[in-house]
Amino acid sequence: AAFAATVAFAALGTLADFMPFPEIVAHYKAILATNPPEAIQRGIVHGFKFRMEADCKAVLKQLMASQHAEVAREAKDGFEFSSN
């Protein structure tokens, strides 16, 4: 299970580098609608952490309310970085 979580985290964070922007936003939003586990949420945060687009910031803002403290903190850090 830990290995699968690590793979999911890495894969989701990397997808943002390879998929067209509108597709990755839609993909991440669809995943978030399923209330995914922490590793999946962290992967999404890392995919958008340093992006400045409003859609990315909206997803990060949503993840700031995550029930997982680490996800919420990383999303907040990414949101604040992208707002500067």
PDB file of N, CA, C and O in Angstrom:
ATOM      1  N   ALA A   1       0.830  -1.201   0.000  1.00  0.00           N
ATOM      2  CA  ALA A   1       0.000   0.000   0.000  1.00  0.00           C
ATOM      3  C   ALA A   1       0.867   1.253   0.000  1.00  0.00           C
ATOM      4  O   ALA A   1       0.537   2.219  -0.668  1.00  0.00           O
ATOM      5  N   ALA A   2       1.953   1.232   0.764  1.00  0.00           N
ATOM      6  CA  ALA A   2       2.820   2.413   0.815  1.00  0.00           C
ATOM      7  C   ALA A   2       3.474   2.669  -0.531  1.00  0.00           C
ATOM      8  O   ALA A   2       3.591   3.820  -0.962  1.00  0.00           O
ATOM      9  N   PHE A   3       3.879   1.605  -1.207  1.00  0.00           N
ATOM     10  CA  PHE A   3       4.487   1.766  -2.530  1.00  0.00           C
ATOM     11  C   PHE A   3       3.475   2.344  -3.516  1.00  0.00           C
ATOM     12  O   PHE A   3       3.799   3.258  -4.281  1.00  0.00           O
ATOM     13  N   ALA A   4       2.256   1.837  -3.491  1.00  0.00           N
ATOM     14  CA  ALA A   4       1.211   2.330  -4.395  1.00  0.00           C
ATOM     15  C   ALA A   4       0.930   3.804  -4.137  1.00  0.00           C
ATOM     16  O   ALA A   4       0.747   4.582  -5.079  1.00  0.00           O
ATOM     17  N   ALA A   5       0.916   4.211  -2.879  1.00  0.00           N
ATOM     18  CA  ALA A   5       0.688   5.615  -2.541  1.00  0.00           C
ATOM     19  C   ALA A   5       1.822   6.488  -3.064  1.00  0.00           C
ATOM     20  O   ALA A   5       1.595   7.574  -3.596  1.00  0.00           O
ATOM     21  N   THR A   6       3.059   5.999  -2.950  1.00  0.00           N
ATOM     22  CA  THR A   6       4.216   6.746  -3.446  1.00  0.00           C
ATOM     23  C   THR A   6       4.160   6.896  -4.958  1.00  0.00           C
ATOM     24  O   THR A   6       4.428   7.975  -5.496  1.00  0.00           O
ATOM     25  N   VAL A   7       3.795   5.844  -5.638  1.00  0.00           N
ATOM     26  CA  VAL A   7       3.686   5.889  -7.108  1.00  0.00           C
ATOM     27  C   VAL A   7       2.581   6.852  -7.522  1.00  0.00           C
ATOM     28  O   VAL A   7       2.758   7.666  -8.432  1.00  0.00           O
ATOM     29  N   ALA A   8       1.434   6.774  -6.858  1.00  0.00           N
ATOM     30  CA  ALA A   8       0.318   7.667  -7.187  1.00  0.00           C
ATOM     31  C   ALA A   8       0.713   9.118  -6.968  1.00  0.00           C
ATOM     32  O   ALA A   8       0.427   9.982  -7.805  1.00  0.00           O
ATOM     33  N   PHE A   9       1.385   9.400  -5.856  1.00  0.00           N
ATOM     34  CA  PHE A   9       1.838  10.755  -5.544  1.00  0.00           C
ATOM     35  C   PHE A   9       2.757  11.283  -6.650  1.00  0.00           C
ATOM     36  O   PHE A   9       2.560  12.367  -7.184  1.00  0.00           O
ATOM     37  N   ALA A  10       3.752  10.494  -7.004  1.00  0.00           N
ATOM     38  CA  ALA A  10       4.718  10.916  -8.019  1.00  0.00           C
ATOM     39  C   ALA A  10       4.062  11.072  -9.388  1.00  0.00           C
ATOM     40  O   ALA A  10       4.318  12.046 -10.106  1.00  0.00           O
ATOM     41  N   ALA A  11       3.214  10.139  -9.750  1.00  0.00           N
ATOM     42  CA  ALA A  11       2.569  10.187 -11.072  1.00  0.00           C
ATOM     43  C   ALA A  11       1.662  11.395 -11.203  1.00  0.00           C
ATOM     44  O   ALA A  11       1.698  12.102 -12.223  1.00  0.00           O
ATOM     45  N   LEU A  12       0.849  11.658 -10.201  1.00  0.00           N
ATOM     46  CA  LEU A  12      -0.072  12.792 -10.290  1.00  0.00           C
ATOM     47  C   LEU A  12       0.664  14.116 -10.310  1.00  0.00           C
ATOM     48  O   LEU A  12       0.274  15.034 -11.020  1.00  0.00           O
ATOM     49  N   GLY A  13       1.712  14.232  -9.536  1.00  0.00           N
ATOM     50  CA  GLY A  13       2.482  15.463  -9.533  1.00  0.00           C
ATOM     51  C   GLY A  13       3.155  15.729 -10.861  1.00  0.00           C
ATOM     52  O   GLY A  13       3.310  16.868 -11.286  1.00  0.00           O
ATOM     53  N   THR A  14       3.526  14.676 -11.561  1.00  0.00           N
ATOM     54  CA  THR A  14       4.224  14.793 -12.842  1.00  0.00           C
ATOM     55  C   THR A  14       3.280  15.030 -14.016  1.00  0.00           C
ATOM     56  O   THR A  14       3.665  15.637 -15.004  1.00  0.00           O
ATOM     57  N   LEU A  15       2.048  14.562 -13.904  1.00  0.00           N
ATOM     58  CA  LEU A  15       1.093  14.712 -15.009  1.00  0.00           C
ATOM     59  C   LEU A  15       0.947  16.159 -15.468  1.00  0.00           C
ATOM     60  O   LEU A  15       0.775  16.422 -16.654  1.00  0.00           O
ATOM     61  N   ALA A  16       0.996  17.077 -14.536  1.00  0.00           N
ATOM     62  CA  ALA A  16       0.821  18.496 -14.871  1.00  0.00           C
ATOM     63  C   ALA A  16       1.897  18.992 -15.827  1.00  0.00           C
ATOM     64  O   ALA A  16       1.698  19.974 -16.536  1.00  0.00           O
ATOM     65  N   ASP A  17       3.027  18.312 -15.864  1.00  0.00           N
ATOM     66  CA  ASP A  17       4.108  18.708 -16.772  1.00  0.00           C
ATOM     67  C   ASP A  17       3.884  18.206 -18.197  1.00  0.00           C
ATOM     68  O   ASP A  17       4.518  18.693 -19.128  1.00  0.00           O
ATOM     69  N   PHE A  18       3.000  17.231 -18.365  1.00  0.00           N
ATOM     70  CA  PHE A  18       2.871  16.585 -19.670  1.00  0.00           C
ATOM     71  C   PHE A  18       1.506  16.721 -20.323  1.00  0.00           C
ATOM     72  O   PHE A  18       1.402  16.598 -21.534  1.00  0.00           O
ATOM     73  N   MET A  19       0.472  16.932 -19.545  1.00  0.00           N
ATOM     74  CA  MET A  19      -0.876  17.029 -20.108  1.00  0.00           C
ATOM     75  C   MET A  19      -1.188  18.484 -20.454  1.00  0.00           C
ATOM     76  O   MET A  19      -0.707  19.397 -19.783  1.00  0.00           O
ATOM     77  N   PRO A  20      -1.995  18.703 -21.480  1.00  0.00           N
ATOM     78  CA  PRO A  20      -2.448  20.076 -21.764  1.00  0.00           C
ATOM     79  C   PRO A  20      -3.165  20.643 -20.533  1.00  0.00           C
ATOM     80  O   PRO A  20      -3.885  19.920 -19.832  1.00  0.00           O
ATOM     81  N   PHE A  21      -2.968  21.916 -20.291  1.00  0.00           N
ATOM     82  CA  PHE A  21      -3.456  22.541 -19.075  1.00  0.00           C
ATOM     83  C   PHE A  21      -4.955  22.318 -18.819  1.00  0.00           C
ATOM     84  O   PHE A  21      -5.327  21.886 -17.721  1.00  0.00           O
ATOM     85  N   PRO A  22      -5.838  22.578 -19.777  1.00  0.00           N
ATOM     86  CA  PRO A  22      -7.270  22.372 -19.482  1.00  0.00           C
ATOM     87  C   PRO A  22      -7.596  20.925 -19.107  1.00  0.00           C
ATOM     88  O   PRO A  22      -8.462  20.684 -18.271  1.00  0.00           O
ATOM     89  N   GLU A  23      -6.896  19.981 -19.708  1.00  0.00           N
ATOM     90  CA  GLU A  23      -7.142  18.569 -19.411  1.00  0.00           C
ATOM     91  C   GLU A  23      -6.686  18.195 -18.005  1.00  0.00           C
ATOM     92  O   GLU A  23      -7.372  17.445 -17.307  1.00  0.00           O
ATOM     93  N   ILE A  24      -5.548  18.702 -17.592  1.00  0.00           N
ATOM     94  CA  ILE A  24      -5.058  18.345 -16.257  1.00  0.00           C
ATOM     95  C   ILE A  24      -5.934  18.977 -15.178  1.00  0.00           C
ATOM     96  O   ILE A  24      -6.210  18.360 -14.155  1.00  0.00           O
ATOM     97  N   VAL A  25      -6.410  20.192 -15.412  1.00  0.00           N
ATOM     98  CA  VAL A  25      -7.317  20.826 -14.441  1.00  0.00           C
ATOM     99  C   VAL A  25      -8.583  19.983 -14.306  1.00  0.00           C
ATOM    100  O   VAL A  25      -9.015  19.662 -13.186  1.00  0.00           O
ATOM    101  N   ALA A  26      -9.168  19.590 -15.414  1.00  0.00           N
ATOM    102  CA  ALA A  26     -10.383  18.770 -15.380  1.00  0.00           C
ATOM    103  C   ALA A  26     -10.111  17.419 -14.715  1.00  0.00           C
ATOM    104  O   ALA A  26     -10.927  16.928 -13.922  1.00  0.00           O
ATOM    105  N   HIS A  27      -8.971  16.825 -15.014  1.00  0.00           N
ATOM    106  CA  HIS A  27      -8.607  15.533 -14.447  1.00  0.00           C
ATOM    107  C   HIS A  27      -8.450  15.632 -12.929  1.00  0.00           C
ATOM    108  O   HIS A  27      -8.978  14.805 -12.178  1.00  0.00           O
ATOM    109  N   TYR A  28      -7.716  16.633 -12.468  1.00  0.00           N
ATOM    110  CA  TYR A  28      -7.505  16.808 -11.038  1.00  0.00           C
ATOM    111  C   TYR A  28      -8.836  17.080 -10.319  1.00  0.00           C
ATOM    112  O   TYR A  28      -9.090  16.546  -9.241  1.00  0.00           O
ATOM    113  N   LYS A  29      -9.690  17.909 -10.920  1.00  0.00           N
ATOM    114  CA  LYS A  29     -10.985  18.202 -10.297  1.00  0.00           C
ATOM    115  C   LYS A  29     -11.838  16.941 -10.202  1.00  0.00           C
ATOM    116  O   LYS A  29     -12.521  16.722  -9.193  1.00  0.00           O
ATOM    117  N   ALA A  30     -11.809  16.119 -11.235  1.00  0.00           N
ATOM    118  CA  ALA A  30     -12.575  14.867 -11.210  1.00  0.00           C
ATOM    119  C   ALA A  30     -12.057  13.941 -10.115  1.00  0.00           C
ATOM    120  O   ALA A  30     -12.841  13.294  -9.406  1.00  0.00           O
ATOM    121  N   ILE A  31     -10.758  13.878  -9.954  1.00  0.00           N
ATOM    122  CA  ILE A  31     -10.175  13.052  -8.897  1.00  0.00           C
ATOM    123  C   ILE A  31     -10.581  13.579  -7.522  1.00  0.00           C
ATOM    124  O   ILE A  31     -10.973  12.815  -6.641  1.00  0.00           O
ATOM    125  N   LEU A  32     -10.515  14.890  -7.345  1.00  0.00           N
ATOM    126  CA  LEU A  32     -10.860  15.478  -6.048  1.00  0.00           C
ATOM    127  C   LEU A  32     -12.328  15.234  -5.692  1.00  0.00           C
ATOM    128  O   LEU A  32     -12.668  15.126  -4.513  1.00  0.00           O
ATOM    129  N   ALA A  33     -13.174  15.135  -6.682  1.00  0.00           N
ATOM    130  CA  ALA A  33     -14.599  14.899  -6.432  1.00  0.00           C
ATOM    131  C   ALA A  33     -14.853  13.528  -5.806  1.00  0.00           C
ATOM    132  O   ALA A  33     -15.928  13.294  -5.247  1.00  0.00           O
ATOM    133  N   THR A  34     -13.867  12.638  -5.872  1.00  0.00           N
ATOM    134  CA  THR A  34     -14.018  11.291  -5.302  1.00  0.00           C
ATOM    135  C   THR A  34     -13.502  11.200  -3.874  1.00  0.00           C
ATOM    136  O   THR A  34     -13.460  10.106  -3.314  1.00  0.00           O
ATOM    137  N   ASN A  35     -13.089  12.337  -3.289  1.00  0.00           N
ATOM    138  CA  ASN A  35     -12.510  12.369  -1.939  1.00  0.00           C
ATOM    139  C   ASN A  35     -11.346  11.376  -1.831  1.00  0.00           C
ATOM    140  O   ASN A  35     -11.383  10.426  -1.044  1.00  0.00           O
ATOM    141  N   PRO A  36     -10.284  11.612  -2.614  1.00  0.00           N
ATOM    142  CA  PRO A  36      -9.171  10.666  -2.667  1.00  0.00           C
ATOM    143  C   PRO A  36      -8.345  10.660  -1.381  1.00  0.00           C
ATOM    144  O   PRO A  36      -8.413  11.591  -0.578  1.00  0.00           O
ATOM    145  N   PRO A  37      -7.532   9.610  -1.208  1.00  0.00           N
ATOM    146  CA  PRO A  37      -6.674   9.536  -0.018  1.00  0.00           C
ATOM    147  C   PRO A  37      -5.563  10.603  -0.049  1.00  0.00           C
ATOM    148  O   PRO A  37      -5.345  11.285  -1.055  1.00  0.00           O
ATOM    149  N   GLU A  38      -4.868  10.699   1.049  1.00  0.00           N
ATOM    150  CA  GLU A  38      -3.851  11.736   1.233  1.00  0.00           C
ATOM    151  C   GLU A  38      -2.788  11.743   0.136  1.00  0.00           C
ATOM    152  O   GLU A  38      -2.432  12.807  -0.380  1.00  0.00           O
ATOM    153  N   ALA A  39      -2.261  10.592  -0.241  1.00  0.00           N
ATOM    154  CA  ALA A  39      -1.196  10.548  -1.250  1.00  0.00           C
ATOM    155  C   ALA A  39      -1.665  11.131  -2.580  1.00  0.00           C
ATOM    156  O   ALA A  39      -0.914  11.839  -3.256  1.00  0.00           O
ATOM    157  N   ILE A  40      -2.908  10.876  -2.937  1.00  0.00           N
ATOM    158  CA  ILE A  40      -3.454  11.417  -4.183  1.00  0.00           C
ATOM    159  C   ILE A  40      -3.601  12.928  -4.069  1.00  0.00           C
ATOM    160  O   ILE A  40      -3.236  13.675  -4.975  1.00  0.00           O
ATOM    161  N   GLN A  41      -4.109  13.392  -2.952  1.00  0.00           N
ATOM    162  CA  GLN A  41      -4.254  14.837  -2.746  1.00  0.00           C
ATOM    163  C   GLN A  41      -2.896  15.535  -2.782  1.00  0.00           C
ATOM    164  O   GLN A  41      -2.751  16.601  -3.382  1.00  0.00           O
ATOM    165  N   ARG A  42      -1.897  14.919  -2.165  1.00  0.00           N
ATOM    166  CA  ARG A  42      -0.548  15.517  -2.169  1.00  0.00           C
ATOM    167  C   ARG A  42       0.016  15.573  -3.588  1.00  0.00           C
ATOM    168  O   ARG A  42       0.691  16.529  -3.963  1.00  0.00           O
ATOM    169  N   GLY A  43      -0.244  14.545  -4.391  1.00  0.00           N
ATOM    170  CA  GLY A  43       0.211  14.563  -5.772  1.00  0.00           C
ATOM    171  C   GLY A  43      -0.391  15.714  -6.547  1.00  0.00           C
ATOM    172  O   GLY A  43       0.280  16.378  -7.343  1.00  0.00           O
ATOM    173  N   ILE A  44      -1.665  15.978  -6.321  1.00  0.00           N
ATOM    174  CA  ILE A  44      -2.332  17.096  -6.991  1.00  0.00           C
ATOM    175  C   ILE A  44      -1.728  18.421  -6.530  1.00  0.00           C
ATOM    176  O   ILE A  44      -1.463  19.310  -7.354  1.00  0.00           O
ATOM    177  N   VAL A  45      -1.501  18.554  -5.244  1.00  0.00           N
ATOM    178  CA  VAL A  45      -0.863  19.777  -4.734  1.00  0.00           C
ATOM    179  C   VAL A  45       0.473  19.989  -5.438  1.00  0.00           C
ATOM    180  O   VAL A  45       0.772  21.091  -5.922  1.00  0.00           O
ATOM    181  N   HIS A  46       1.277  18.950  -5.538  1.00  0.00           N
ATOM    182  CA  HIS A  46       2.596  19.097  -6.149  1.00  0.00           C
ATOM    183  C   HIS A  46       2.504  19.387  -7.643  1.00  0.00           C
ATOM    184  O   HIS A  46       3.392  20.046  -8.191  1.00  0.00           O
ATOM    185  N   GLY A  47       1.450  18.932  -8.279  1.00  0.00           N
ATOM    186  CA  GLY A  47       1.267  19.251  -9.695  1.00  0.00           C
ATOM    187  C   GLY A  47       0.991  20.720  -9.936  1.00  0.00           C
ATOM    188  O   GLY A  47       1.337  21.269 -10.978  1.00  0.00           O
ATOM    189  N   PHE A  48       0.353  21.372  -8.965  1.00  0.00           N
ATOM    190  CA  PHE A  48      -0.062  22.773  -9.143  1.00  0.00           C
ATOM    191  C   PHE A  48       0.677  23.754  -8.243  1.00  0.00           C
ATOM    192  O   PHE A  48       0.457  24.955  -8.323  1.00  0.00           O
ATOM    193  N   LYS A  49       1.554  23.269  -7.414  1.00  0.00           N
ATOM    194  CA  LYS A  49       2.163  24.085  -6.363  1.00  0.00           C
ATOM    195  C   LYS A  49       2.812  25.381  -6.848  1.00  0.00           C
ATOM    196  O   LYS A  49       2.734  26.398  -6.177  1.00  0.00           O
ATOM    197  N   PHE A  50       3.439  25.357  -7.989  1.00  0.00           N
ATOM    198  CA  PHE A  50       4.165  26.539  -8.460  1.00  0.00           C
ATOM    199  C   PHE A  50       3.541  27.156  -9.703  1.00  0.00           C
ATOM    200  O   PHE A  50       4.195  27.898 -10.426  1.00  0.00           O
ATOM    201  N   ARG A  51       2.268  26.863  -9.951  1.00  0.00           N
ATOM    202  CA  ARG A  51       1.559  27.421 -11.107  1.00  0.00           C
ATOM    203  C   ARG A  51       0.826  28.685 -10.676  1.00  0.00           C
ATOM    204  O   ARG A  51       0.327  28.778  -9.567  1.00  0.00           O
ATOM    205  N   MET A  52       0.734  29.638 -11.580  1.00  0.00           N
ATOM    206  CA  MET A  52       0.120  30.924 -11.264  1.00  0.00           C
ATOM    207  C   MET A  52      -1.318  31.049 -11.782  1.00  0.00           C
ATOM    208  O   MET A  52      -2.007  31.998 -11.449  1.00  0.00           O
ATOM    209  N   GLU A  53      -1.769  30.114 -12.608  1.00  0.00           N
ATOM    210  CA  GLU A  53      -3.091  30.226 -13.219  1.00  0.00           C
ATOM    211  C   GLU A  53      -4.195  30.174 -12.166  1.00  0.00           C
ATOM    212  O   GLU A  53      -4.089  29.479 -11.162  1.00  0.00           O
ATOM    213  N   ALA A  54      -5.270  30.909 -12.423  1.00  0.00           N
ATOM    214  CA  ALA A  54      -6.389  30.981 -11.485  1.00  0.00           C
ATOM    215  C   ALA A  54      -6.984  29.601 -11.203  1.00  0.00           C
ATOM    216  O   ALA A  54      -7.377  29.310 -10.066  1.00  0.00           O
ATOM    217  N   ASP A  55      -7.064  28.734 -12.216  1.00  0.00           N
ATOM    218  CA  ASP A  55      -7.620  27.396 -12.003  1.00  0.00           C
ATOM    219  C   ASP A  55      -6.759  26.594 -11.032  1.00  0.00           C
ATOM    220  O   ASP A  55      -7.287  25.842 -10.208  1.00  0.00           O
ATOM    221  N   CYS A  56      -5.462  26.741 -11.116  1.00  0.00           N
ATOM    222  CA  CYS A  56      -4.560  26.042 -10.195  1.00  0.00           C
ATOM    223  C   CYS A  56      -4.745  26.559  -8.775  1.00  0.00           C
ATOM    224  O   CYS A  56      -4.822  25.784  -7.822  1.00  0.00           O
ATOM    225  N   LYS A  57      -4.824  27.877  -8.661  1.00  0.00           N
ATOM    226  CA  LYS A  57      -5.006  28.471  -7.347  1.00  0.00           C
ATOM    227  C   LYS A  57      -6.333  28.039  -6.729  1.00  0.00           C
ATOM    228  O   LYS A  57      -6.423  27.803  -5.526  1.00  0.00           O
ATOM    229  N   ALA A  58      -7.374  27.874  -7.544  1.00  0.00           N
ATOM    230  CA  ALA A  58      -8.679  27.434  -7.039  1.00  0.00           C
ATOM    231  C   ALA A  58      -8.586  26.009  -6.486  1.00  0.00           C
ATOM    232  O   ALA A  58      -9.169  25.701  -5.438  1.00  0.00           O
ATOM    233  N   VAL A  59      -7.857  25.146  -7.185  1.00  0.00           N
ATOM    234  CA  VAL A  59      -7.684  23.766  -6.710  1.00  0.00           C
ATOM    235  C   VAL A  59      -6.866  23.772  -5.417  1.00  0.00           C
ATOM    236  O   VAL A  59      -7.210  23.067  -4.455  1.00  0.00           O
ATOM    237  N   LEU A  60      -5.812  24.557  -5.370  1.00  0.00           N
ATOM    238  CA  LEU A  60      -5.012  24.641  -4.146  1.00  0.00           C
ATOM    239  C   LEU A  60      -5.852  25.166  -2.989  1.00  0.00           C
ATOM    240  O   LEU A  60      -5.762  24.658  -1.866  1.00  0.00           O
ATOM    241  N   LYS A  61      -6.680  26.158  -3.264  1.00  0.00           N
ATOM    242  CA  LYS A  61      -7.540  26.706  -2.218  1.00  0.00           C
ATOM    243  C   LYS A  61      -8.492  25.625  -1.700  1.00  0.00           C
ATOM    244  O   LYS A  61      -8.714  25.515  -0.488  1.00  0.00           O
ATOM    245  N   GLN A  62      -9.030  24.822  -2.593  1.00  0.00           N
ATOM    246  CA  GLN A  62      -9.901  23.714  -2.194  1.00  0.00           C
ATOM    247  C   GLN A  62      -9.143  22.740  -1.293  1.00  0.00           C
ATOM    248  O   GLN A  62      -9.656  22.275  -0.278  1.00  0.00           O
ATOM    249  N   LEU A  63      -7.904  22.438  -1.657  1.00  0.00           N
ATOM    250  CA  LEU A  63      -7.105  21.488  -0.890  1.00  0.00           C
ATOM    251  C   LEU A  63      -6.619  22.057   0.445  1.00  0.00           C
ATOM    252  O   LEU A  63      -6.227  21.305   1.323  1.00  0.00           O
ATOM    253  N   MET A  64      -6.665  23.358   0.606  1.00  0.00           N
ATOM    254  CA  MET A  64      -6.313  23.961   1.894  1.00  0.00           C
ATOM    255  C   MET A  64      -7.298  23.516   2.976  1.00  0.00           C
ATOM    256  O   MET A  64      -6.980  23.569   4.156  1.00  0.00           O
ATOM    257  N   ALA A  65      -8.470  23.043   2.577  1.00  0.00           N
ATOM    258  CA  ALA A  65      -9.485  22.559   3.523  1.00  0.00           C
ATOM    259  C   ALA A  65      -9.426  21.040   3.698  1.00  0.00           C
ATOM    260  O   ALA A  65     -10.319  20.450   4.307  1.00  0.00           O
ATOM    261  N   SER A  66      -8.399  20.412   3.183  1.00  0.00           N
ATOM    262  CA  SER A  66      -8.267  18.962   3.286  1.00  0.00           C
ATOM    263  C   SER A  66      -8.260  18.513   4.747  1.00  0.00           C
ATOM    264  O   SER A  66      -7.742  19.209   5.619  1.00  0.00           O
ATOM    265  N   GLN A  67      -8.814  17.330   4.975  1.00  0.00           N
ATOM    266  CA  GLN A  67      -8.791  16.760   6.325  1.00  0.00           C
ATOM    267  C   GLN A  67      -7.389  16.274   6.693  1.00  0.00           C
ATOM    268  O   GLN A  67      -7.125  15.962   7.847  1.00  0.00           O
ATOM    269  N   HIS A  68      -6.488  16.224   5.729  1.00  0.00           N
ATOM    270  CA  HIS A  68      -5.111  15.795   5.963  1.00  0.00           C
ATOM    271  C   HIS A  68      -4.245  17.038   6.188  1.00  0.00           C
ATOM    272  O   HIS A  68      -4.090  17.864   5.285  1.00  0.00           O
ATOM    273  N   ALA A  69      -3.698  17.162   7.376  1.00  0.00           N
ATOM    274  CA  ALA A  69      -2.956  18.374   7.757  1.00  0.00           C
ATOM    275  C   ALA A  69      -1.804  18.686   6.810  1.00  0.00           C
ATOM    276  O   ALA A  69      -1.578  19.847   6.451  1.00  0.00           O
ATOM    277  N   GLU A  70      -1.064  17.671   6.382  1.00  0.00           N
ATOM    278  CA  GLU A  70       0.083  17.893   5.487  1.00  0.00           C
ATOM    279  C   GLU A  70      -0.380  18.414   4.123  1.00  0.00           C
ATOM    280  O   GLU A  70       0.231  19.317   3.549  1.00  0.00           O
ATOM    281  N   VAL A  71      -1.461  17.876   3.617  1.00  0.00           N
ATOM    282  CA  VAL A  71      -2.023  18.343   2.342  1.00  0.00           C
ATOM    283  C   VAL A  71      -2.445  19.799   2.482  1.00  0.00           C
ATOM    284  O   VAL A  71      -2.114  20.634   1.633  1.00  0.00           O
ATOM    285  N   ALA A  72      -3.176  20.105   3.543  1.00  0.00           N
ATOM    286  CA  ALA A  72      -3.658  21.473   3.756  1.00  0.00           C
ATOM    287  C   ALA A  72      -2.492  22.457   3.849  1.00  0.00           C
ATOM    288  O   ALA A  72      -2.537  23.543   3.263  1.00  0.00           O
ATOM    289  N   ARG A  73      -1.440  22.059   4.568  1.00  0.00           N
ATOM    290  CA  ARG A  73      -0.271  22.946   4.718  1.00  0.00           C
ATOM    291  C   ARG A  73       0.433  23.165   3.391  1.00  0.00           C
ATOM    292  O   ARG A  73       0.769  24.290   3.016  1.00  0.00           O
ATOM    293  N   GLU A  74       0.668  22.079   2.650  1.00  0.00           N
ATOM    294  CA  GLU A  74       1.355  22.204   1.357  1.00  0.00           C
ATOM    295  C   GLU A  74       0.508  23.006   0.367  1.00  0.00           C
ATOM    296  O   GLU A  74       1.052  23.796  -0.417  1.00  0.00           O
ATOM    297  N   ALA A  75      -0.802  22.806   0.386  1.00  0.00           N
ATOM    298  CA  ALA A  75      -1.678  23.572  -0.502  1.00  0.00           C
ATOM    299  C   ALA A  75      -1.619  25.057  -0.155  1.00  0.00           C
ATOM    300  O   ALA A  75      -1.561  25.910  -1.043  1.00  0.00           O
ATOM    301  N   LYS A  76      -1.615  25.365   1.133  1.00  0.00           N
ATOM    302  CA  LYS A  76      -1.524  26.762   1.571  1.00  0.00           C
ATOM    303  C   LYS A  76      -0.203  27.378   1.123  1.00  0.00           C
ATOM    304  O   LYS A  76      -0.169  28.500   0.624  1.00  0.00           O
ATOM    305  N   ASP A  77       0.888  26.636   1.303  1.00  0.00           N
ATOM    306  CA  ASP A  77       2.197  27.126   0.856  1.00  0.00           C
ATOM    307  C   ASP A  77       2.198  27.409  -0.643  1.00  0.00           C
ATOM    308  O   ASP A  77       2.702  28.429  -1.100  1.00  0.00           O
ATOM    309  N   GLY A  78       1.645  26.478  -1.422  1.00  0.00           N
ATOM    310  CA  GLY A  78       1.588  26.656  -2.869  1.00  0.00           C
ATOM    311  C   GLY A  78       0.696  27.802  -3.269  1.00  0.00           C
ATOM    312  O   GLY A  78       1.031  28.589  -4.161  1.00  0.00           O
ATOM    313  N   PHE A  79      -0.435  27.957  -2.608  1.00  0.00           N
ATOM    314  CA  PHE A  79      -1.359  29.050  -2.895  1.00  0.00           C
ATOM    315  C   PHE A  79      -0.689  30.388  -2.609  1.00  0.00           C
ATOM    316  O   PHE A  79      -0.758  31.313  -3.410  1.00  0.00           O
ATOM    317  N   GLU A  80      -0.029  30.489  -1.465  1.00  0.00           N
ATOM    318  CA  GLU A  80       0.645  31.736  -1.105  1.00  0.00           C
ATOM    319  C   GLU A  80       1.792  32.037  -2.062  1.00  0.00           C
ATOM    320  O   GLU A  80       1.991  33.182  -2.452  1.00  0.00           O
ATOM    321  N   PHE A  81       2.536  31.019  -2.486  1.00  0.00           N
ATOM    322  CA  PHE A  81       3.619  31.220  -3.442  1.00  0.00           C
ATOM    323  C   PHE A  81       3.057  31.750  -4.763  1.00  0.00           C
ATOM    324  O   PHE A  81       3.589  32.685  -5.342  1.00  0.00           O
ATOM    325  N   SER A  82       1.968  31.144  -5.221  1.00  0.00           N
ATOM    326  CA  SER A  82       1.406  31.525  -6.528  1.00  0.00           C
ATOM    327  C   SER A  82       0.713  32.874  -6.471  1.00  0.00           C
ATOM    328  O   SER A  82       0.413  33.449  -7.511  1.00  0.00           O
ATOM    329  N   SER A  83       0.453  33.386  -5.276  1.00  0.00           N
ATOM    330  CA  SER A  83      -0.223  34.677  -5.139  1.00  0.00           C
ATOM    331  C   SER A  83       0.763  35.834  -5.038  1.00  0.00           C
ATOM    332  O   SER A  83       0.365  36.978  -4.994  1.00  0.00           O
ATOM    333  N   ASN A  84       2.043  35.522  -4.974  1.00  0.00           N
ATOM    334  CA  ASN A  84       3.070  36.579  -4.864  1.00  0.00           C
ATOM    335  C   ASN A  84       3.574  37.020  -6.202  1.00  0.00           C
ATOM    336  O   ASN A  84       3.510  36.438  -7.176  1.00  0.00           O
TER     337      ASN A  84
END
